[in-house]
Short mmCIF file of C-alpha atoms in Angstrom, two decimals:
data_model
loop_
_atom_site.label_atom_id
_atom_site.label_comp_id
_atom_site.label_asym_id
_atom_site.label_seq_id
_atom_site.Cartn_x
_atom_site.Cartn_y
_atom_site.Cartn_z
CA UNK A 1 7.80 -7.30 13.50
CA UNK A 2 7.34 -10.16 11.08
CA UNK A 3 9.15 -9.39 7.84
CA UNK A 4 8.98 -10.67 4.29
CA UNK A 5 11.82 -11.45 1.91
CA UNK A 6 11.39 -11.26 -1.85
CA UNK A 7 13.79 -11.33 -4.80
CA UNK A 8 14.61 -7.83 -6.01
CA UNK A 9 13.67 -8.56 -9.60
CA UNK A 10 12.30 -11.23 -11.91
CA UNK A 11 11.71 -11.54 -15.62
CA UNK A 12 9.02 -13.39 -17.48
CA UNK A 13 8.01 -13.86 -21.07
CA UNK A 14 4.63 -12.64 -22.17
CA UNK A 15 1.81 -15.21 -21.94
CA UNK A 16 3.85 -17.50 -19.72
CA UNK A 17 3.11 -18.22 -16.04
CA UNK A 18 5.03 -16.31 -13.39
CA UNK A 19 5.74 -17.54 -9.88
CA UNK A 20 6.71 -14.79 -7.45
CA UNK A 21 8.10 -16.17 -4.17
CA UNK A 22 7.96 -14.66 -0.70
CA UNK A 23 9.55 -15.88 2.53
CA UNK A 24 8.03 -14.96 5.88
CA UNK A 25 9.62 -17.33 8.37
CA UNK A 26 8.58 -15.28 11.45
CA UNK A 27 4.90 -15.08 10.50
CA UNK A 28 2.44 -15.09 13.38
CA UNK A 29 -0.38 -17.61 13.44
CA UNK A 30 -2.96 -14.86 12.91
CA UNK A 31 -1.16 -12.85 10.23
CA UNK A 32 -2.84 -12.70 6.84
CA UNK A 33 -0.61 -12.80 3.76
CA UNK A 34 -1.43 -9.99 1.34
CA UNK A 35 -0.06 -9.22 -2.10
CA UNK A 36 -0.20 -5.80 -3.67
CA UNK A 37 1.33 -4.51 -6.87
CA UNK A 38 2.31 -1.05 -7.95
CA UNK A 39 2.34 -0.14 -11.61
CA UNK A 40 4.52 2.77 -12.71
CA UNK A 41 3.18 6.16 -11.60
CA UNK A 42 0.23 4.61 -9.74
CA UNK A 43 -0.72 3.80 -6.17
CA UNK A 44 -0.48 0.19 -4.98
CA UNK A 45 -3.27 -2.14 -6.07
CA UNK A 46 -4.59 -5.08 -4.08
CA UNK A 47 -3.98 -8.44 -5.77
CA UNK A 48 -4.91 -11.24 -3.38
CA UNK A 49 -4.71 -12.38 0.22
CA UNK A 50 -4.93 -15.60 2.23
CA UNK A 51 -4.48 -17.09 5.67
CA UNK A 52 -3.82 -20.82 5.35
CA UNK A 53 -5.43 -22.22 2.23
CA UNK A 54 -4.54 -21.55 -1.37
CA UNK A 55 -6.63 -18.79 -2.91
CA UNK A 56 -7.68 -17.92 -6.44
CA UNK A 57 -9.23 -14.80 -7.90
CA UNK A 58 -9.54 -13.24 -11.32
CA UNK A 59 -6.09 -11.68 -11.11
CA UNK A 60 -3.91 -14.39 -9.63
CA UNK A 61 -3.51 -17.42 -7.38
CA UNK A 62 -1.83 -17.55 -4.00
CA UNK A 63 -0.13 -20.74 -2.88
CA UNK A 64 0.68 -20.87 0.84
CA UNK A 65 3.13 -23.38 2.26
CA UNK A 66 1.77 -25.78 4.85
CA UNK A 67 3.96 -24.25 7.58
CA UNK A 68 3.01 -20.75 6.33
CA UNK A 69 6.63 -19.67 6.25
CA UNK A 70 6.51 -18.97 2.55
CA UNK A 71 4.02 -18.20 -0.18
CA UNK A 72 3.98 -17.83 -3.96
CA UNK A 73 1.95 -15.47 -6.08
CA UNK A 74 1.09 -17.05 -9.42
CA UNK A 75 0.17 -15.04 -12.49
CA UNK A 76 -1.13 -17.65 -14.90
CA UNK A 77 -0.41 -15.79 -18.13
CA UNK A 78 1.74 -12.70 -17.80
CA UNK A 79 0.91 -9.72 -19.97
CA UNK A 80 2.88 -6.54 -20.54
CA UNK A 81 0.41 -4.78 -18.24
CA UNK A 82 1.53 -7.01 -15.37
CA UNK A 83 4.94 -5.32 -15.28
CA UNK A 84 5.02 -3.80 -11.80
CA UNK A 85 6.56 -4.01 -8.35
CA UNK A 86 4.89 -6.83 -6.40
CA UNK A 87 4.79 -6.58 -2.62
CA UNK A 88 4.21 -9.46 -0.23
CA UNK A 89 2.89 -8.13 3.08
CA UNK A 90 1.86 -9.62 6.42
CA UNK A 91 -1.27 -8.04 7.82
CA UNK A 92 -1.67 -8.42 11.57
CA UNK A 93 -4.95 -8.71 13.40
CA UNK A 94 -6.81 -5.58 14.54
CA UNK A 95 -5.51 -4.04 17.72
CA UNK A 96 -1.97 -5.03 16.96
CA UNK A 97 0.55 -2.24 17.02
CA UNK A 98 1.84 -3.60 13.73
CA UNK A 99 0.22 -2.54 10.53
CA UNK A 100 0.54 -3.17 6.86
CA UNK A 101 4.32 -2.90 6.39
CA UNK A 102 5.58 -3.08 2.83
CA UNK A 103 8.77 -5.00 2.17
CA UNK A 104 11.15 -4.11 -0.62
CA UNK A 105 9.10 -5.94 -3.27
CA UNK A 106 9.93 -7.70 -6.55
CA UNK A 107 10.21 -5.73 -9.78
CA UNK A 108 8.60 -7.91 -12.45
CA UNK A 109 9.65 -7.30 -16.03
CA UNK A 110 7.54 -8.92 -18.75
CA UNK A 111 9.30 -9.45 -22.05
CA UNK A 112 7.31 -9.43 -25.31
CA UNK B 1 -17.41 3.28 -6.82
CA UNK B 2 -14.11 1.77 -5.68
CA UNK B 3 -12.04 4.87 -6.16
CA UNK B 4 -9.90 6.86 -3.80
CA UNK B 5 -9.22 10.35 -5.12
CA UNK B 6 -6.36 12.61 -4.09
CA UNK B 7 -5.82 16.29 -4.80
CA UNK B 8 -3.68 17.89 -5.95
CA UNK B 9 -1.79 15.50 -8.21
CA UNK B 10 1.37 17.59 -7.94
CA UNK B 11 2.41 20.20 -5.38
CA UNK B 12 5.50 22.38 -5.16
CA UNK B 13 5.94 24.31 -1.94
CA UNK B 14 8.59 26.32 -0.19
CA UNK B 15 9.85 25.50 3.28
CA UNK B 16 7.84 28.35 4.83
CA UNK B 17 4.55 27.52 3.10
CA UNK B 18 1.46 25.89 4.54
CA UNK B 19 -0.42 23.55 2.27
CA UNK B 20 -2.87 20.66 2.55
CA UNK B 21 -3.33 17.36 0.76
CA UNK B 22 -6.83 16.00 0.36
CA UNK B 23 -8.12 12.44 0.06
CA UNK B 24 -11.69 11.32 -0.52
CA UNK B 25 -13.51 7.98 -0.77
CA UNK B 26 -17.18 7.06 -1.03
CA UNK B 27 -16.97 3.33 -0.37
CA UNK B 28 -18.19 3.62 3.20
CA UNK B 29 -14.76 2.67 4.51
CA UNK B 30 -14.12 3.65 8.11
CA UNK B 31 -10.34 3.22 8.12
CA UNK B 32 -8.12 5.65 6.24
CA UNK B 33 -4.36 5.84 5.91
CA UNK B 34 -1.54 8.14 4.85
CA UNK B 35 1.65 6.67 3.41
CA UNK B 36 4.86 8.32 2.23
CA UNK B 37 6.82 6.84 -0.65
CA UNK B 38 10.30 7.96 -1.69
CA UNK B 39 11.59 7.16 -5.16
CA UNK B 40 12.27 3.46 -5.73
CA UNK B 41 11.29 2.62 -2.14
CA UNK B 42 8.20 0.89 -0.75
CA UNK B 43 5.42 2.97 0.84
CA UNK B 44 5.86 3.74 4.54
CA UNK B 45 2.88 4.09 6.83
CA UNK B 46 2.46 7.51 8.46
CA UNK B 47 -1.01 7.66 10.04
CA UNK B 48 -4.09 5.49 10.47
CA UNK B 49 -7.58 6.75 11.22
CA UNK B 50 -10.29 4.42 12.41
CA UNK B 51 -13.85 5.75 12.69
CA UNK B 52 -12.52 9.29 12.25
CA UNK B 53 -10.15 8.96 15.20
CA UNK B 54 -6.37 8.82 14.94
CA UNK B 55 -5.37 5.30 15.95
CA UNK B 56 -1.78 5.11 14.75
CA UNK B 57 0.92 7.76 14.34
CA UNK B 58 4.17 6.19 13.20
CA UNK B 59 6.35 8.78 14.96
CA UNK B 60 5.78 11.30 12.19
CA UNK B 61 7.24 14.82 12.72
CA UNK B 62 4.72 17.45 13.84
CA UNK B 63 5.16 19.40 10.61
CA UNK B 64 2.75 16.80 9.20
CA UNK B 65 -0.71 17.16 10.75
CA UNK B 66 -3.49 14.77 9.72
CA UNK B 67 -7.19 15.48 9.98
CA UNK B 68 -10.26 13.36 9.35
CA UNK B 69 -13.26 15.74 9.29
CA UNK B 70 -15.74 13.01 8.32
CA UNK B 71 -15.87 9.40 7.25
CA UNK B 72 -15.19 10.23 3.59
CA UNK B 73 -12.43 12.79 3.88
CA UNK B 74 -8.84 12.70 5.02
CA UNK B 75 -6.51 15.69 4.98
CA UNK B 76 -2.80 16.06 5.56
CA UNK B 77 -1.74 19.56 6.58
CA UNK B 78 1.83 20.50 5.79
CA UNK B 79 3.86 23.25 7.44
CA UNK B 80 7.56 24.13 7.50
CA UNK B 81 8.56 21.09 5.49
CA UNK B 82 12.11 20.19 4.59
CA UNK B 83 13.44 19.25 1.13
CA UNK B 84 13.82 15.64 2.33
CA UNK B 85 10.04 15.53 2.75
CA UNK B 86 9.70 15.54 -1.03
CA UNK B 87 7.97 12.29 -1.92
CA UNK B 88 4.78 10.68 -3.22
CA UNK B 89 2.06 10.84 -0.56
CA UNK B 90 -0.48 8.05 -0.84
CA UNK B 91 -3.88 7.81 0.75
CA UNK B 92 -5.68 4.51 1.26
CA UNK B 93 -8.92 3.30 2.77
CA UNK B 94 -10.38 0.01 3.95
CA UNK B 95 -13.21 -1.36 5.99
CA UNK B 96 -12.60 -1.09 9.73
CA UNK B 97 -9.21 -2.45 10.62
CA UNK B 98 -9.11 -6.17 9.99
CA UNK B 99 -6.41 -8.54 8.88
CA UNK B 100 -8.35 -9.78 5.88
CA UNK B 101 -9.44 -6.45 4.41
CA UNK B 102 -7.91 -5.02 1.30
CA UNK B 103 -6.76 -1.44 1.14
CA UNK B 104 -7.72 0.78 -1.77
CA UNK B 105 -5.05 3.30 -2.69
CA UNK B 106 -5.31 6.62 -4.42
CA UNK B 107 -2.89 7.69 -7.16
CA UNK B 108 -0.94 9.88 -4.78
CA UNK B 109 0.19 13.49 -4.58
CA UNK B 110 3.72 14.15 -5.81
CA UNK B 111 5.16 16.71 -3.37
CA UNK B 112 8.29 18.74 -4.03
CA UNK B 113 9.68 20.96 -1.27
CA UNK B 114 12.04 23.69 -2.47
#
């Protein structure tokens, strides 16, 4: 199964941008890259996903390397409410025996 | 309504008890999932239902028995659990299985087996 590698933890100052990296060197050509986050005492929450092109939504931006072996989740202005565990996940195509497999994630701490 | 609800929020049960966890969504999603999450670990997939049929069982012990009575409901029946089964049980739903669909998660049921 394709796996993702993320730093265990990162810190950011409030109102500054945060770049959360993810390596996925064994990604399949049809795997989507998904990001979820889990705030304390809550279920995971979808953040963003992409296939090849960079993506933006109201929560974040996703920058995908040209070879797709890495990606970066960008929070443009971190707030205290963004403190969470961020998971980078490869989502295979339907019919694949592989499913949404969470990696170990990055614990983001936002400092006031 | 983009909410997945789970009941109960907390459950304490003995090893000889039978209990059930319930999950409900009204987003018209036809794929539903059960995950197990131990403290400070990522969620682990247990079961996947697609169009009310079990499509994936990740080698889960038979003391966990899932059920999908209709497109909005997902149950997890528990029997003869072990203390190591204590965990947060998360339910999720999505449109029919597709690589580009987001999953919506419920808040989870915190299960303690004594």
